[in-house]
Amino acid sequence: MIVYLVRRLGQSILAVIAMAVLVFIGVYFIGNPVDVLINPEATQADIAATTERLGLDKPLYQQFGIFVVNALQGDLGTSFVYGRPALEIILDRLPATMELAFVALFLSVGIGVPLGVWAGLRPNSIAGRTIMAGSILGFSLPNFWQGMLLILVFAVLLGWLPAGGRGETTEFLGMQVSFLTWDGLSHLILPAVNLALFKMSLIIRLARANTREVALQDYIKFARAKGLSDRRVVLVHILKNIMIPVVTIIGLELGSMVAFAIVTETVFAWPGMGKLLIDSINLLDRPVIVAYLMLTVLIIVTINFVVDVIYSLLDPRIRLSEMKG
């Protein structure tokens, strides 16, 4: 197990290093921030002074070297626009995005797995067919369009829920959260549902396919022949065996929810990291863009590492094959 963990950790570190190089070079070529930040009537001397002050007069390799040295000390640069540490600005927005992602994940798993198992056990029933048809809609409709439809129905026509914003927040474990106040919860429901719909559809289809496969195995037939109740067969034997691929997908999708909730946050004016990234790209605020992307990489790599560990615990054959390799 230790060999497996060390190998996975080494691969994770290599992935972070590779992404740091790609992110820094990619952001360097999207444009010159001085052209956006400085007054159009500024003189060449002012432009040169600003370029030097921001450290943009140095060659790319020197800028990257300075970035790496500072990053190892926990400094991901200072925002060109806000004049504050980029990491500090992002961390201010992180709780809102994390809250939205975790609630969306809870909805995806809490609704998607039971519906997928039901559709797998009764594939030809009306309910099973309806569930699968609904999952196709969740896949097919663009995320922004789903969000606008939710706003139109539940905020404009019915007036049940607010159309945007985060609402009232309260402190929980040192962070500002909105799900503990009624006003905040009412603001959270629509964006969380919007973010969850695609993932929920994915989990439904995955759970259904695995349920149909597992339900035909001999040990399931044997369990039924022993007289075990349907509930015990499903909860103990089927659910445990279908959760390995589902756990993998959940881990990967949590990372994408945190990193790429940009569309949902923009549609619902949710004050998270995604909206900050859009604003930073418009202003070519390089430190914030780089810090956001690197934080995203770290989150995804960490989640994948944890998923690999859970995966190996659920199926010891995985780490044994890895050790042999």
Short mmCIF file of C-alpha atoms in Angstrom, two decimals, residues 30 36 47 76 123 152 185 209 318:
data_model
loop_
_atom_site.label_atom_id
_atom_site.label_comp_id
_atom_site.label_asym_id
_atom_site.label_seq_id
_atom_site.Cartn_x
_atom_site.Cartn_y
_atom_site.Cartn_z
CA ILE A 30 -2.95 35.92 -24.07
CA VAL A 36 -5.46 47.20 -20.62
CA ILE A 47 4.28 52.48 -20.03
CA LEU A 76 1.16 33.25 -6.09
CA PRO A 123 -35.35 -1.24 -17.18
CA LEU A 152 -37.81 31.72 -16.10
CA LEU A 185 -30.78 28.56 0.99
CA ALA A 209 -25.52 0.27 -16.52
CA ILE A 318 -5.94 -2.24 -8.29
#
